[in-house]
Amino acid sequence: MMEHNEVPEDNASHSVDMWSRTIVALMIGILIGAVVSLTGLTTLADYLMPLIIGFVVFVLFMAGLSFILVQNKEKVLHKLFGVKNTDLSDVKDNALHLFINSWKKEFPAAKKNFNALFTKILAWYAWMSFRRWILLVFQMLFIGFGGVLGTMLLYNQNKLLTQQNLLLQSQNYRLDQQTYLQEADRRSSLIFLMGNLLDAMDRELKSDVGQPGVRDLSPQIIGRVVALSKSLRPYRYLESDSLVARELSPERGQLLVSIVNSQIDNSSLRRIFQFSDFSFADLKGVVLSGEFLSGINLRRADLANATLDETDLSRADLSGADLSQAVLARANLREARFRQSIMINAYLESADLTQASFYEAKMRSANLAGAMLRQTHFTKADLSAANLFGTTVLRTGFDEAILDSVQVNSYEWLAKLPTTGQDSIRGMNYLISNYKVDSVRTNLRVQYLLLKKGKE
């Protein structure tokens, strides 16, 4: 019966021992994880060698301490428990004498036997626990350090893979650059053709081949210009050792500037612009003041910081073009298309925007003071912080437009907009429902701004 009763007790003791080891290991893992999460694997990798040295020193210290304790076992036991060994051979005799003395009621002798028995058992248990603790500590140290080393090896491997991926990305980027540079080299032959075409154009203008006294071009030259413009397709080229953000055609921009500066008759320019393709032209910072560009295709062209004041861009297509900070003061923009164009900080003072379309255009902080907005479409356009002071607004569409902080003439600007008749504003209900006019005093004068209703 005792053997059957001892088995469950041993199992329970073993289970408690395993759970205690597991909890200790988990606590150590949590502490290591917290240190790693706070300091980072990079810091841990930087101090890997000191960590290894510290671990070796700690192991040697523990091993030396254990060796000293084992070698001086008798002294330690005598100092702590008053015994010199943990041999249990005399436990049986002490227990028997304890029983006999207790039976005979010789309590002083029984007390002496009990103290000797208890001290011996306690010394034996303490020494066995110390041995088990030493083995457990070394086991956990080696397992934990092995896990840390494995983690660091995996981290270094991942770091090397990351560096390799970065190198591959850089290599692919350089290959892309090389590909686009090959495309640029291919365009060099087209540049040669463009030079020949411009020379032929110059000779024809000097010879006055067409109408006498008129700088017009023959259909043959116009056809060559049209064909060349379509051949000069956009691509990404190097600028300051990096590829430009999007595909552009510097050659189309150069061709356009050359044609415009040749002082060609408007009739010839009209035929050229009617059939030529100058989309994606790179025209950053170009100066085309007062030039005739009616009907030209400049879709997605880059005209940032361009000077186009008093330029005739009527019926031109500038959809998706970048006109950031461009100057279009007093420009003729009748029936021009600016769908989804970028016109941030553009200057359009006194420009004629009759029947122009600015659908989804980004016109934040644009200056339209004194502009003609007859039948102009601003559907879904972003006009926040724009200047509409002194504009003529007739049959203009503001459906779903963003007009927050737009500067207007007066406090009654919304009330004075035509709501009936042929000049009525499209999207008037949208304006009244979403915006109100408020006044802001500045150093110079009082400004009136459109503000979103409900916004402080």
Short mmCIF file of C-alpha atoms in Angstrom, two decimals:
data_model
loop_
_atom_site.label_atom_id
_atom_site.label_comp_id
_atom_site.label_asym_id
_atom_site.label_seq_id
_atom_site.Cartn_x
_atom_site.Cartn_y
_atom_site.Cartn_z
CA MET A 1 0.00 0.00 0.00
CA MET A 2 2.80 2.38 0.78
CA GLU A 3 4.35 1.85 -2.64
CA HIS A 4 1.05 2.73 -4.31
CA ASN A 5 0.70 5.84 -2.15
CA GLU A 6 4.25 7.02 -2.81
CA VAL A 7 3.87 6.96 -6.61
CA PRO A 8 1.24 9.76 -6.80
CA GLU A 9 3.28 11.81 -4.32
CA ASP A 10 6.40 11.42 -6.47
CA ASN A 11 4.44 12.35 -9.61
CA ALA A 12 3.00 15.42 -7.91
CA SER A 13 6.45 16.47 -6.71
CA HIS A 14 7.90 15.95 -10.18
CA SER A 15 5.05 17.98 -11.73
CA VAL A 16 5.60 20.85 -9.29
CA ASP A 17 9.32 20.76 -10.02
CA MET A 18 8.74 20.89 -13.79
CA TRP A 19 6.26 23.74 -13.46
CA SER A 20 8.69 25.71 -11.30
CA ARG A 21 11.46 25.26 -13.89
CA THR A 22 9.13 26.29 -16.68
CA ILE A 23 8.02 29.41 -14.83
CA VAL A 24 11.62 30.39 -14.09
CA ALA A 25 12.60 29.86 -17.75
CA LEU A 26 9.61 31.91 -18.91
CA MET A 27 10.50 34.75 -16.55
CA ILE A 28 14.07 34.78 -17.84
CA GLY A 29 12.77 34.76 -21.43
CA ILE A 30 10.43 37.66 -20.66
CA LEU A 31 13.29 39.66 -19.13
CA ILE A 32 15.55 38.96 -22.11
CA GLY A 33 12.73 39.85 -24.52
CA ALA A 34 12.09 43.11 -22.67
CA VAL A 35 15.78 44.04 -22.82
CA VAL A 36 15.95 43.19 -26.52
CA SER A 37 12.78 45.14 -27.31
CA LEU A 38 14.04 48.20 -25.43
CA THR A 39 17.63 48.19 -26.65
CA GLY A 40 17.07 46.61 -30.05
CA LEU A 41 18.78 43.73 -31.79
CA THR A 42 21.25 46.13 -33.36
CA THR A 43 22.52 47.23 -29.95
CA LEU A 44 22.62 43.61 -28.81
CA ALA A 45 24.63 42.70 -31.91
CA ASP A 46 27.07 45.54 -31.20
CA TYR A 47 27.71 44.16 -27.72
CA LEU A 48 27.79 40.49 -28.71
CA MET A 49 31.49 39.97 -27.88
CA PRO A 50 31.24 41.61 -24.42
CA LEU A 51 28.14 39.48 -23.85
CA ILE A 52 30.05 36.29 -24.67
CA ILE A 53 32.96 37.34 -22.46
CA GLY A 54 30.58 38.19 -19.62
CA PHE A 55 28.85 34.84 -19.98
CA VAL A 56 32.16 32.94 -19.91
CA VAL A 57 33.31 34.92 -16.85
CA PHE A 58 30.00 34.23 -15.08
CA VAL A 59 30.19 30.50 -15.90
CA LEU A 60 33.77 30.34 -14.65
CA PHE A 61 32.77 32.21 -11.50
CA MET A 62 29.87 29.84 -10.84
CA ALA A 63 32.05 26.83 -11.61
CA GLY A 64 34.78 28.08 -9.27
CA LEU A 65 32.27 28.82 -6.52
CA SER A 66 30.74 25.37 -6.89
CA PHE A 67 34.18 23.74 -6.83
CA ILE A 68 35.16 25.60 -3.67
CA LEU A 69 31.91 24.65 -1.95
CA VAL A 70 32.28 21.00 -2.94
CA GLN A 71 35.91 20.88 -1.81
CA ASN A 72 34.98 22.47 1.51
CA LYS A 73 31.77 20.54 1.99
CA GLU A 74 32.58 19.39 5.54
CA LYS A 75 33.50 22.91 6.69
CA VAL A 76 30.39 24.42 5.14
CA LEU A 77 28.10 21.78 6.65
CA HIS A 78 29.74 22.09 10.03
CA LYS A 79 29.46 25.88 9.88
CA LEU A 80 25.79 25.83 8.89
CA PHE A 81 24.37 22.68 10.47
CA GLY A 82 27.02 21.40 12.86
CA VAL A 83 27.56 18.17 10.89
CA LYS A 84 30.48 17.08 8.73
CA ASN A 85 28.68 14.97 6.13
CA THR A 86 25.29 14.16 4.66
CA ASP A 87 25.54 10.42 5.13
CA LEU A 88 22.14 9.02 6.16
CA SER A 89 23.51 5.74 7.55
CA ASP A 90 23.05 6.85 11.16
CA VAL A 91 19.56 8.30 10.57
CA LYS A 92 18.04 4.89 11.28
CA ASP A 93 19.87 4.60 14.61
CA ASN A 94 18.90 8.14 15.65
CA ALA A 95 15.29 7.48 14.74
CA LEU A 96 15.30 4.23 16.73
CA HIS A 97 16.85 5.89 19.78
CA LEU A 98 14.35 8.74 19.46
CA PHE A 99 11.49 6.27 19.53
CA ILE A 100 12.90 4.30 22.46
CA ASN A 101 13.72 7.37 24.54
CA SER A 102 10.33 8.84 23.80
CA TRP A 103 8.72 5.54 24.85
CA LYS A 104 10.70 5.51 28.05
CA LYS A 105 9.89 9.20 28.57
CA GLU A 106 13.54 10.13 28.64
CA PHE A 107 12.82 13.45 27.02
CA PRO A 108 16.26 15.11 27.23
CA ALA A 109 17.81 12.17 25.41
CA ALA A 110 14.88 12.08 22.99
CA LYS A 111 15.33 15.81 22.31
CA LYS A 112 19.00 15.24 21.60
CA ASN A 113 18.16 12.39 19.23
CA PHE A 114 15.52 14.55 17.51
CA ASN A 115 17.95 17.46 16.99
CA ALA A 116 20.59 15.15 15.57
CA LEU A 117 18.04 13.49 13.30
CA PHE A 118 16.52 16.79 12.11
CA THR A 119 19.93 18.41 11.53
CA LYS A 120 21.16 15.45 9.54
CA ILE A 121 18.07 15.35 7.34
CA LEU A 122 18.12 19.14 6.87
CA ALA A 123 21.81 19.11 5.91
CA TRP A 124 21.20 16.26 3.48
CA TYR A 125 18.23 18.06 1.89
CA ALA A 126 20.09 21.40 1.68
CA TRP A 127 23.11 19.77 0.04
CA MET A 128 20.92 17.87 -2.45
CA SER A 129 18.99 21.07 -3.24
CA PHE A 130 22.27 22.93 -3.78
CA ARG A 131 23.48 20.29 -6.22
CA ARG A 132 20.19 20.35 -8.12
CA TRP A 133 20.24 24.18 -8.16
CA ILE A 134 23.79 24.26 -9.54
CA LEU A 135 22.88 21.81 -12.30
CA LEU A 136 19.69 23.75 -13.09
CA VAL A 137 21.55 27.07 -13.25
CA PHE A 138 24.19 25.73 -15.61
CA GLN A 139 21.56 24.02 -17.71
CA MET A 140 19.48 27.20 -18.02
CA LEU A 141 22.57 29.32 -18.69
CA PHE A 142 23.76 27.15 -21.54
CA ILE A 143 20.29 26.76 -23.03
CA GLY A 144 19.52 30.47 -22.72
CA PHE A 145 22.86 31.54 -24.10
CA GLY A 146 22.49 29.08 -26.95
CA GLY A 147 19.12 30.64 -27.74
CA VAL A 148 20.62 34.14 -27.66
CA LEU A 149 23.47 33.07 -29.94
CA GLY A 150 21.01 31.41 -32.31
CA THR A 151 18.90 34.55 -32.36
CA MET A 152 21.92 36.71 -33.07
CA LEU A 153 23.04 34.39 -35.86
CA LEU A 154 19.58 34.59 -37.41
CA TYR A 155 19.57 38.35 -36.94
CA ASN A 156 22.96 38.72 -38.61
CA GLN A 157 21.80 36.47 -41.42
CA ASN A 158 18.68 38.56 -41.89
CA LYS A 159 20.82 41.70 -41.74
CA LEU A 160 23.07 40.33 -44.46
CA LEU A 161 20.01 39.40 -46.52
CA THR A 162 18.63 42.91 -46.04
CA GLN A 163 21.91 44.43 -47.15
CA GLN A 164 21.95 42.07 -50.11
CA ASN A 165 18.40 43.12 -51.01
CA LEU A 166 19.43 46.77 -50.79
CA LEU A 167 22.35 46.08 -53.08
CA LEU A 168 20.04 44.27 -55.49
CA GLN A 169 17.60 47.17 -55.39
CA SER A 170 20.44 49.59 -56.06
CA GLN A 171 21.62 47.38 -58.90
CA ASN A 172 18.11 47.21 -60.35
CA TYR A 173 17.83 50.98 -60.00
CA ARG A 174 21.09 51.42 -61.88
CA LEU A 175 19.88 48.98 -64.52
CA ASP A 176 16.73 51.05 -64.90
CA GLN A 177 18.89 54.14 -65.22
CA GLN A 178 20.95 52.38 -67.86
CA THR A 179 17.78 51.38 -69.71
CA TYR A 180 16.50 54.95 -69.75
CA LEU A 181 19.94 56.21 -70.73
CA GLN A 182 19.88 53.80 -73.66
CA GLU A 183 16.52 55.32 -74.57
CA ALA A 184 18.11 58.76 -74.31
CA ASP A 185 20.92 57.62 -76.61
CA ARG A 186 18.33 56.44 -79.08
CA ARG A 187 16.81 59.92 -79.00
CA SER A 188 20.13 61.43 -80.07
CA SER A 189 19.38 60.37 -83.64
CA LEU A 190 16.02 62.15 -83.39
CA ILE A 191 17.81 65.24 -82.11
CA PHE A 192 19.89 65.13 -85.28
CA LEU A 193 16.66 64.99 -87.30
CA MET A 194 15.27 67.90 -85.27
CA GLY A 195 18.36 69.94 -86.10
CA ASN A 196 17.92 69.20 -89.80
CA LEU A 197 14.23 70.09 -89.58
CA LEU A 198 14.91 73.42 -87.88
CA ASP A 199 17.54 74.23 -90.50
CA ALA A 200 15.06 73.45 -93.28
CA MET A 201 12.45 75.59 -91.53
CA ASP A 202 14.90 78.48 -91.26
CA ARG A 203 15.79 78.23 -94.95
CA GLU A 204 12.14 78.18 -95.94
CA LEU A 205 11.31 81.22 -93.83
CA LYS A 206 14.25 83.14 -95.24
CA SER A 207 13.28 82.18 -98.82
CA ASP A 208 9.67 83.33 -98.24
CA VAL A 209 8.35 80.21 -99.99
CA GLY A 210 4.69 80.74 -99.05
CA GLN A 211 2.64 83.89 -99.13
CA PRO A 212 4.81 86.93 -99.82
CA GLY A 213 5.76 88.80 -96.66
CA VAL A 214 4.18 86.14 -94.40
CA ARG A 215 6.36 83.86 -92.26
CA ASP A 216 4.35 80.75 -93.02
CA LEU A 217 5.48 77.17 -93.58
CA SER A 218 4.79 74.70 -96.34
CA PRO A 219 2.64 71.62 -95.66
CA GLN A 220 5.77 69.46 -96.05
CA ILE A 221 7.60 71.19 -93.21
CA ILE A 222 4.47 71.16 -91.04
CA GLY A 223 4.08 67.44 -91.68
CA ARG A 224 7.68 66.81 -90.67
CA VAL A 225 7.17 68.81 -87.47
CA VAL A 226 4.05 66.80 -86.63
CA ALA A 227 5.82 63.49 -87.28
CA LEU A 228 8.86 64.48 -85.24
CA SER A 229 6.77 65.64 -82.28
CA LYS A 230 5.06 62.25 -82.14
CA SER A 231 8.41 60.44 -82.36
CA LEU A 232 9.88 62.29 -79.38
CA ARG A 233 8.13 60.13 -76.81
CA PRO A 234 8.55 60.81 -73.07
CA TYR A 235 10.98 58.89 -70.87
CA ARG A 236 12.68 59.20 -67.50
CA TYR A 237 16.08 60.79 -67.68
CA LEU A 238 18.87 61.48 -65.21
CA GLU A 239 18.81 64.72 -63.28
CA SER A 240 21.37 65.26 -60.50
CA ASP A 241 22.39 61.58 -60.53
CA SER A 242 18.79 60.35 -60.15
CA LEU A 243 15.90 59.67 -62.47
CA VAL A 244 13.16 62.27 -62.68
CA ALA A 245 9.93 61.38 -60.91
CA ARG A 246 7.88 60.81 -64.05
CA GLU A 247 8.31 60.41 -67.77
CA LEU A 248 8.91 63.65 -69.64
CA SER A 249 10.16 64.67 -73.05
CA PRO A 250 12.79 67.44 -72.97
CA GLU A 251 13.04 67.15 -76.77
CA ARG A 252 9.38 68.07 -77.24
CA GLY A 253 9.90 71.08 -75.01
CA GLN A 254 12.97 72.10 -77.00
CA LEU A 255 11.10 71.64 -80.29
CA LEU A 256 8.18 73.76 -79.07
CA VAL A 257 10.40 76.59 -77.82
CA SER A 258 12.32 76.58 -81.11
CA ILE A 259 9.12 76.76 -83.16
CA VAL A 260 7.58 79.52 -81.04
CA ASN A 261 10.75 81.62 -81.09
CA SER A 262 10.92 81.40 -84.89
CA GLN A 263 8.15 84.03 -85.16
CA ILE A 264 6.08 81.83 -87.46
CA ASP A 265 2.70 83.05 -88.67
CA ASN A 266 -0.25 82.08 -86.47
CA SER A 267 -1.95 80.19 -89.30
CA SER A 268 1.04 77.84 -89.62
CA LEU A 269 1.29 77.53 -85.84
CA ARG A 270 -2.41 76.67 -85.66
CA ARG A 271 -1.94 73.79 -88.13
CA ILE A 272 1.14 72.58 -86.25
CA PHE A 273 -0.61 72.64 -82.87
CA GLN A 274 -3.71 71.00 -84.31
CA PHE A 275 -1.89 67.79 -85.21
CA SER A 276 1.36 67.78 -83.20
CA ASP A 277 1.83 66.11 -79.84
CA PHE A 278 3.58 68.15 -77.15
CA SER A 279 2.19 66.16 -74.23
CA PHE A 280 4.67 65.34 -71.43
CA ALA A 281 6.90 68.17 -72.68
CA ASP A 282 9.50 69.33 -70.17
CA LEU A 283 8.97 73.11 -70.01
CA LYS A 284 9.96 73.91 -66.44
CA GLY A 285 10.63 77.61 -66.02
CA VAL A 286 10.11 78.34 -69.73
CA VAL A 287 9.30 81.93 -70.77
CA LEU A 288 6.57 82.09 -73.42
CA SER A 289 5.02 85.45 -72.63
CA GLY A 290 2.51 86.68 -75.20
CA GLU A 291 3.04 83.71 -77.53
CA PHE A 292 0.36 81.99 -79.63
CA LEU A 293 -0.31 78.46 -78.34
CA SER A 294 -3.97 78.12 -79.23
CA GLY A 295 -5.18 74.52 -79.49
CA ILE A 296 -1.86 73.00 -78.41
CA ASN A 297 -1.71 69.59 -76.75
CA LEU A 298 0.25 69.96 -73.50
CA ARG A 299 -1.33 67.12 -71.55
CA ARG A 300 0.73 66.16 -68.49
CA ALA A 301 3.46 68.61 -69.48
CA ASP A 302 5.73 70.10 -66.82
CA LEU A 303 5.20 73.88 -66.81
CA ALA A 304 6.16 74.54 -63.21
CA ASN A 305 7.39 78.13 -62.70
CA ALA A 306 6.70 78.87 -66.37
CA THR A 307 6.01 82.46 -67.47
CA LEU A 308 2.92 82.51 -69.70
CA ASP A 309 1.49 85.96 -69.09
CA GLU A 310 -0.69 87.25 -71.95
CA THR A 311 -0.16 83.94 -73.77
CA ASP A 312 -2.95 82.66 -76.01
CA LEU A 313 -3.80 79.18 -74.72
CA SER A 314 -7.38 79.15 -75.93
CA ARG A 315 -8.73 75.63 -76.56
CA ALA A 316 -5.40 74.22 -75.36
CA ASP A 317 -5.37 70.89 -73.55
CA LEU A 318 -3.34 71.06 -70.34
CA SER A 319 -5.06 68.18 -68.55
CA GLY A 320 -2.81 66.70 -65.89
CA ALA A 321 -0.12 69.32 -66.52
CA ASP A 322 1.99 70.75 -63.70
CA LEU A 323 1.53 74.54 -63.59
CA SER A 324 2.69 75.08 -60.02
CA GLN A 325 3.67 78.72 -59.47
CA ALA A 326 3.23 79.41 -63.18
CA VAL A 327 2.41 82.98 -64.24
CA LEU A 328 -0.67 83.21 -66.49
CA ALA A 329 -1.66 86.81 -65.84
CA ARG A 330 -4.00 88.21 -68.52
CA ALA A 331 -3.63 84.95 -70.47
CA ASN A 332 -6.32 83.84 -72.91
CA LEU A 333 -7.55 80.52 -71.49
CA ARG A 334 -10.93 80.40 -73.22
CA GLU A 335 -12.19 76.83 -73.61
CA ALA A 336 -8.89 75.46 -72.30
CA ARG A 337 -8.89 72.14 -70.45
CA PHE A 338 -7.11 71.88 -67.10
CA ARG A 339 -8.65 68.61 -65.88
CA GLN A 340 -6.71 67.26 -62.88
CA SER A 341 -3.94 69.80 -63.44
CA ILE A 342 -1.64 70.96 -60.64
CA MET A 343 -1.91 74.74 -60.34
CA ILE A 344 -0.81 75.34 -56.76
CA ASN A 345 0.18 79.00 -56.24
CA ALA A 346 -0.47 79.71 -59.92
CA TYR A 347 -0.92 83.39 -60.84
CA LEU A 348 -3.96 83.94 -63.10
CA GLU A 349 -4.79 87.56 -62.36
CA SER A 350 -7.14 89.09 -64.96
CA ALA A 351 -6.96 85.93 -67.08
CA ASP A 352 -9.88 85.01 -69.34
CA LEU A 353 -11.16 81.61 -68.18
CA THR A 354 -14.38 81.64 -70.18
CA GLN A 355 -15.67 78.07 -70.68
CA ALA A 356 -12.43 76.64 -69.30
CA SER A 357 -12.61 73.35 -67.41
CA PHE A 358 -10.77 72.84 -64.11
CA TYR A 359 -12.33 69.51 -63.15
CA GLU A 360 -10.51 68.08 -60.09
CA ALA A 361 -7.69 70.59 -60.58
CA LYS A 362 -5.44 71.32 -57.59
CA MET A 363 -5.54 75.13 -57.36
CA ARG A 364 -4.65 75.75 -53.72
CA SER A 365 -3.56 79.34 -53.08
CA ALA A 366 -4.02 80.23 -56.76
CA ASN A 367 -4.51 83.93 -57.53
CA LEU A 368 -7.52 84.53 -59.82
CA ALA A 369 -8.11 88.14 -58.85
CA GLY A 370 -9.99 90.01 -61.57
CA ALA A 371 -10.30 86.90 -63.75
CA MET A 372 -13.25 86.27 -66.08
CA LEU A 373 -15.08 83.15 -64.87
CA ARG A 374 -17.91 82.95 -67.37
CA GLN A 375 -19.15 79.35 -67.78
CA THR A 376 -15.99 78.13 -66.10
CA HIS A 377 -16.13 74.65 -64.58
CA PHE A 378 -14.58 74.12 -61.15
CA THR A 379 -16.33 70.83 -60.40
CA LYS A 380 -14.45 68.97 -57.62
CA ALA A 381 -11.55 71.42 -57.93
CA ASP A 382 -9.47 72.30 -54.86
CA LEU A 383 -9.54 76.11 -54.60
CA SER A 384 -8.72 76.33 -50.91
CA ALA A 385 -7.03 79.63 -49.97
CA ALA A 386 -7.41 80.89 -53.55
CA ASN A 387 -8.03 84.56 -54.38
CA LEU A 388 -11.33 85.27 -56.18
CA PHE A 389 -11.35 88.97 -55.36
CA GLY A 390 -12.81 91.02 -58.20
CA THR A 391 -13.63 88.03 -60.40
CA THR A 392 -16.60 88.02 -62.77
CA VAL A 393 -18.64 84.94 -61.89
CA LEU A 394 -21.34 84.09 -64.44
CA ARG A 395 -22.78 80.61 -65.02
CA THR A 396 -19.76 79.20 -63.23
CA GLY A 397 -19.91 75.66 -61.86
CA PHE A 398 -18.75 75.02 -58.29
CA ASP A 399 -20.25 71.56 -57.75
CA GLU A 400 -18.34 69.75 -54.96
CA ALA A 401 -15.47 72.25 -55.19
CA ILE A 402 -13.27 72.87 -52.13
CA LEU A 403 -13.51 76.59 -51.36
CA ASP A 404 -12.28 76.79 -47.80
CA SER A 405 -10.54 80.11 -46.97
CA VAL A 406 -11.16 81.49 -50.48
CA GLN A 407 -10.87 85.30 -50.58
CA VAL A 408 -13.93 87.06 -52.05
CA ASN A 409 -15.13 90.63 -52.63
CA SER A 410 -17.50 91.29 -49.77
CA TYR A 411 -19.58 89.84 -46.99
CA GLU A 412 -22.54 89.57 -49.40
CA TRP A 413 -20.56 87.69 -52.07
CA LEU A 414 -22.66 84.53 -51.82
CA ALA A 415 -25.90 86.49 -51.72
CA LYS A 416 -24.96 88.51 -54.82
CA LEU A 417 -24.22 85.48 -56.99
CA PRO A 418 -26.87 85.10 -59.71
CA THR A 419 -29.27 82.28 -58.87
CA THR A 420 -31.77 82.65 -61.70
CA GLY A 421 -31.63 83.32 -65.40
CA GLN A 422 -29.00 82.40 -67.93
CA ASP A 423 -26.15 83.61 -65.71
CA SER A 424 -27.14 81.49 -62.70
CA ILE A 425 -24.41 79.68 -60.82
CA ARG A 426 -24.30 75.89 -61.06
CA GLY A 427 -23.83 74.33 -57.65
CA MET A 428 -25.39 77.27 -55.81
CA ASN A 429 -27.20 74.98 -53.38
CA TYR A 430 -23.89 73.28 -52.64
CA LEU A 431 -22.23 76.64 -51.90
CA ILE A 432 -25.01 77.90 -49.63
CA SER A 433 -25.27 74.59 -47.78
CA ASN A 434 -21.56 74.20 -47.10
CA TYR A 435 -19.98 77.66 -46.97
CA LYS A 436 -20.41 81.04 -45.34
CA VAL A 437 -18.56 84.37 -45.64
CA ASP A 438 -16.59 85.65 -42.68
CA SER A 439 -14.41 88.73 -42.24
CA VAL A 440 -10.77 88.81 -41.16
CA ARG A 441 -9.02 92.07 -40.30
CA THR A 442 -5.44 92.44 -41.54
CA ASN A 443 -2.91 95.30 -41.38
CA LEU A 444 -4.05 96.65 -44.75
CA ARG A 445 -7.78 96.00 -44.88
CA VAL A 446 -10.60 93.68 -43.99
CA GLN A 447 -10.59 90.43 -45.96
CA TYR A 448 -13.66 88.33 -46.61
CA LEU A 449 -13.16 84.59 -46.70
CA LEU A 450 -15.34 81.62 -47.49
CA LEU A 451 -15.33 79.25 -44.55
CA LYS A 452 -16.76 75.80 -44.15
CA LYS A 453 -19.93 75.87 -42.10
CA GLY A 454 -19.37 74.49 -38.63
CA LYS A 455 -15.66 75.37 -38.71
CA GLU A 456 -14.48 77.75 -36.04
#
